[in-house]
């Protein structure tokens, strides 16, 4: 088993984590290493649930902060083991999403033996795959007590800026129906691909809106992320399936967002279709008015970092939202480089995030 | 090996042929049976080329007629072995496309020991699959002497009416390009599916034309027979592939038809695309002005059958066209039922076609 030394400089810990392959569903090795590194620490109670590890202080503080990160990565593309770039970036799969953040967590979990708030450190599996496999969701279902708290920080990459809330995301399959026929006698059929044309036109012309929620701007988007139709080169397609992905601002509840998407589809004037949701993940309000969030934001602001901004992508902060726990994203790395083949994280951001959390948790 | 008795009533021969499964690529058994049945006939020279059988008379007649049919069928759907319907139809896979026609060929090949024109009977494999596997094409490439002649009759189903020529067919993949991005930040990408919208709109609005060629009406059609795009539910598609099938009248050469298709695509105003042809099969003019075709049409007309009409679907008559041999379609069965699960052929049409060919070939 790989031995993780939590006392080394945080960037070396990040590098060691990148060098343990942990593609979603294959987190055994990294979970073993994290568990083994945390278990000897007497100020922490360590609980393992599958490949998720929860480590809690029990100092009797009036407030508890949950600080969470996922251990898995998207598939490796020749970018493990990691290396240092010429300008000092950590380069490798997961450098951004999100082993640099996990390194910050582990480094502080070991160092902060007497934080000013009780802390629940959460390391979980299978964030990069279908929602129902998500390790944080599994803990919330099976052991909600393990993730209870007054405020949560998710160490997803934000370049060290606090990002509040997140857009929601839903996917719907619009199945446009037609009638099959031999393409030599197309007039006997009804071409489902042609019938879907007005829907694509509406999507192409749609101007996504930006909504301000609790002072932060959330940019929406509606996209066809998949399209398929046709079974053979000489058959008029009797079905065309357009998969829509609607990213919606936390101004809307899930039900409201569904109505908005359905109205957009209906506005195309297509008929003869079914709409089936395949994914429904609510948005999260920024929650920056929560007292702990405000104190965290103030603490980070004192280090000269930019003001909190909106998180455009959906993250597990929404899961905390569902549990009634205000949550923000805060971690090293540029989210635009997440999943990129040249994923890389500046060491300075890893240090800044560690320092930002440490200052707040000891003040 | 199944023994085929060519002397039985033609509908019983058709039934025996349907009962030998011969899905494209699996014609060994039926080819063996056909070869074994024809070889003993002293008035025929039998040549086998893979699973294609050619049987020729050599009577020194001034004209030679090629009469061709394919032995294969599309996949069986619980409709082999065959049965008789209550109203006397032969029901089963291939009853229409085209074992009833093959039965007419085999029955006459045995019976016509002294036809008024020399006859080349062609039975070939793999018509229902990719063009490059087509048995008739293989013979034309490898042994063009075996299919040489002055006129050809293809016994594809036409309900016993002479159908002249055929529409051409071409397939082109239009690959519309975009730029991938995470769908949470769609504005950083370019959605290829959305970009394809104007093309689908043009296809949906396109009114196919009908062209009269040599007195017969050919109805055209342009259809998207396949569409695909998108690689994941959270990625903006960087490519959308629309496969077009253009069925074009024999008014146009292949090159002219390509220009027409390309102009239609360009008229949509989409940009950032490639167009790649995956199938190019020329149209065939009806050829009813050829002397042998005219005599055949007159002979069939005397039996009270409707006047020749245009063949909408592409058939192997176009291969004869490429060889410079005028060709028509003439066979039992409703082409609309070809490939249908309830494929069925009226016995009366099998008799009529046998009688129509026999009358002409003995007059």
XYZ file of C-alpha atoms in Angstrom, chain B residues 92-329:
238
model
C -42.573 -16.210 -45.728
C -39.243 -14.436 -45.905
C -38.299 -13.930 -49.539
C -41.746 -14.789 -50.891
C -41.719 -11.347 -52.545
C -38.050 -10.409 -52.541
C -37.472 -12.472 -54.542
C -37.849 -16.232 -54.414
C -41.104 -16.219 -56.357
C -39.160 -14.529 -59.153
C -36.318 -17.035 -58.807
C -38.886 -19.847 -59.015
C -40.176 -18.385 -62.301
C -36.581 -18.321 -63.580
C -35.798 -21.895 -62.534
C -39.077 -23.277 -63.826
C -38.529 -21.669 -67.246
C -34.810 -22.519 -67.332
C -35.821 -26.161 -67.204
C -38.849 -25.916 -69.474
C -37.520 -23.696 -72.271
C -35.183 -26.023 -74.067
C -35.526 -24.128 -77.352
C -36.347 -20.466 -76.678
C -36.472 -17.973 -79.557
C -33.618 -15.986 -78.027
C -30.594 -17.382 -76.298
C -31.005 -16.992 -72.562
C -28.538 -16.415 -69.760
C -30.131 -17.307 -66.423
C -28.320 -15.595 -63.550
C -28.823 -16.494 -59.877
C -26.659 -14.418 -57.579
C -25.852 -13.771 -53.941
C -25.608 -10.822 -51.531
C -27.955 -8.341 -53.146
C -29.429 -7.206 -49.826
C -26.155 -5.918 -48.387
C -23.382 -3.451 -49.211
C -22.963 -2.849 -52.926
C -19.390 -4.140 -52.983
C -20.522 -7.612 -51.914
C -23.192 -7.851 -54.637
C -22.868 -11.101 -56.587
C -23.986 -9.593 -59.895
C -21.351 -6.915 -59.559
C -18.772 -9.595 -58.818
C -19.661 -11.510 -61.987
C -19.558 -8.291 -64.036
C -16.075 -7.552 -62.722
C -14.602 -11.057 -62.916
C -16.424 -12.674 -65.829
C -18.253 -9.978 -67.836
C -18.735 -12.518 -70.650
C -21.130 -14.434 -68.370
C -23.588 -11.521 -68.211
C -23.191 -10.197 -71.766
C -26.441 -9.802 -73.679
C -28.757 -7.544 -75.652
C -31.411 -7.044 -73.012
C -31.910 -7.980 -69.392
C -34.904 -8.759 -67.235
C -34.498 -8.593 -63.490
C -37.218 -10.611 -61.758
C -37.510 -8.226 -58.798
C -41.102 -7.844 -57.569
C -43.255 -5.530 -59.698
C -46.666 -7.232 -59.345
C -46.156 -8.542 -62.857
C -45.952 -5.095 -64.441
C -42.862 -4.109 -66.401
C -41.021 -1.435 -64.447
C -38.486 0.501 -66.432
C -35.157 1.803 -65.243
C -34.716 2.919 -61.661
C -33.952 5.938 -59.577
C -30.333 6.346 -58.582
C -29.334 6.505 -54.951
C -26.484 8.171 -53.185
C -25.538 8.608 -49.574
C -23.442 11.420 -48.231
C -22.307 12.142 -44.708
C -22.460 15.814 -43.874
C -20.129 16.330 -40.942
C -20.881 19.605 -39.244
C -18.036 20.780 -37.055
C -18.186 22.561 -33.727
C -16.009 22.992 -30.704
C -16.216 20.866 -27.585
C -16.632 22.429 -24.161
C -18.060 21.431 -20.818
C -21.808 21.961 -21.049
C -21.704 23.991 -17.819
C -19.708 26.557 -19.830
C -21.349 26.085 -23.198
C -20.388 29.586 -24.305
C -16.791 28.414 -24.593
C -17.785 25.857 -27.248
C -19.688 25.740 -30.501
C -22.549 23.268 -30.588
C -22.305 21.206 -33.792
C -25.835 19.822 -33.336
C -27.243 23.349 -33.148
C -25.177 24.310 -36.178
C -26.803 21.502 -38.168
C -30.282 22.936 -37.552
C -30.559 24.892 -40.841
C -29.681 21.762 -42.824
C -32.502 19.808 -41.184
C -34.832 22.738 -41.802
C -33.993 22.691 -45.515
C -34.610 18.944 -45.646
C -37.907 19.281 -43.807
C -39.097 21.992 -46.192
C -37.756 20.410 -49.378
C -40.479 19.385 -51.832
C -39.210 16.410 -53.818
C -39.689 16.694 -57.568
C -40.987 14.166 -60.069
C -39.241 13.908 -63.455
C -40.574 12.236 -66.572
C -37.931 10.232 -68.425
C -38.748 8.336 -71.624
C -42.403 8.669 -70.727
C -42.149 7.300 -67.180
C -42.413 9.327 -63.963
C -39.607 9.145 -61.400
C -40.239 10.615 -57.971
C -37.195 11.911 -56.147
C -36.490 12.217 -52.421
C -33.830 13.633 -50.130
C -33.787 12.342 -46.602
C -31.666 12.373 -43.505
C -31.516 8.627 -42.879
C -29.208 8.917 -39.900
C -28.076 11.590 -37.510
C -25.609 11.365 -34.674
C -23.742 13.764 -32.478
C -22.477 14.117 -28.939
C -20.146 12.019 -26.819
C -21.349 12.611 -23.272
C -24.144 14.238 -21.346
C -21.945 17.094 -20.163
C -19.994 17.895 -23.318
C -20.980 20.283 -26.110
C -20.896 18.157 -29.300
C -17.993 19.069 -31.558
C -19.419 17.114 -34.472
C -22.844 16.263 -35.840
C -23.054 13.762 -38.686
C -26.127 13.821 -40.881
C -26.320 10.990 -43.421
C -28.319 12.037 -46.459
C -29.891 9.669 -48.946
C -30.761 11.221 -52.289
C -32.925 9.133 -54.594
C -32.646 10.761 -57.982
C -34.354 10.347 -61.321
C -32.542 8.898 -64.357
C -32.744 12.372 -65.803
C -29.451 13.040 -64.029
C -26.022 11.557 -64.327
C -24.318 10.652 -61.081
C -22.228 13.834 -61.276
C -25.270 16.007 -61.920
C -27.108 14.431 -59.015
C -24.123 15.068 -56.758
C -24.177 18.735 -57.742
C -27.882 18.923 -56.981
C -27.406 17.405 -53.522
C -24.443 19.635 -52.747
C -26.405 22.705 -53.843
C -29.278 21.745 -51.552
C -26.920 21.392 -48.586
C -25.228 24.697 -49.415
C -28.621 26.440 -49.691
C -29.101 25.843 -45.952
C -26.358 28.339 -45.264
C -24.566 26.071 -42.799
C -20.837 26.394 -42.772
C -17.985 24.485 -41.208
C -18.867 21.117 -42.684
C -17.458 18.368 -44.877
C -19.502 16.278 -47.254
C -18.306 12.737 -47.941
C -20.057 10.271 -50.233
C -20.440 6.768 -48.845
C -22.529 5.312 -51.666
C -22.951 6.347 -55.279
C -25.272 4.237 -57.425
C -26.346 5.678 -60.742
C -29.897 5.750 -62.038
C -30.996 3.694 -65.034
C -33.105 5.044 -67.884
C -36.114 2.871 -68.664
C -34.625 1.652 -71.935
C -38.045 0.763 -73.284
C -37.038 2.022 -76.731
C -34.611 -0.891 -77.159
C -36.090 -3.358 -79.717
C -36.066 -6.357 -77.394
C -37.578 -4.297 -74.568
C -40.329 -3.112 -76.913
C -41.115 -6.652 -78.032
C -41.205 -7.826 -74.422
C -43.512 -4.952 -73.447
C -45.836 -5.725 -76.377
C -45.923 -9.403 -75.470
C -46.773 -8.646 -71.841
C -49.354 -6.033 -72.874
C -51.201 -8.700 -74.883
C -51.874 -10.547 -71.615
C -53.889 -7.546 -70.407
C -51.296 -6.331 -67.899
C -51.005 -2.594 -67.141
C -48.569 -0.451 -69.154
C -44.925 -0.187 -68.067
C -44.240 2.199 -65.225
C -41.207 3.697 -63.511
C -39.266 1.788 -60.839
C -38.785 4.116 -57.857
C -36.358 1.990 -55.911
C -32.794 1.342 -56.990
C -32.309 -2.177 -58.324
C -29.577 -4.065 -60.099
C -30.985 -2.959 -63.467
C -28.587 -0.056 -62.971
C -25.685 -2.545 -63.070
C -26.859 -3.694 -66.472
C -27.162 -0.032 -67.444
C -23.492 0.422 -66.579
C -22.687 -2.546 -68.827
C -24.668 -0.900 -71.642
C -27.431 -3.508 -71.479
C -31.027 -2.186 -71.461
C -32.875 -3.771 -68.547
C -36.289 -3.809 -66.921
C -37.759 -5.170 -63.712
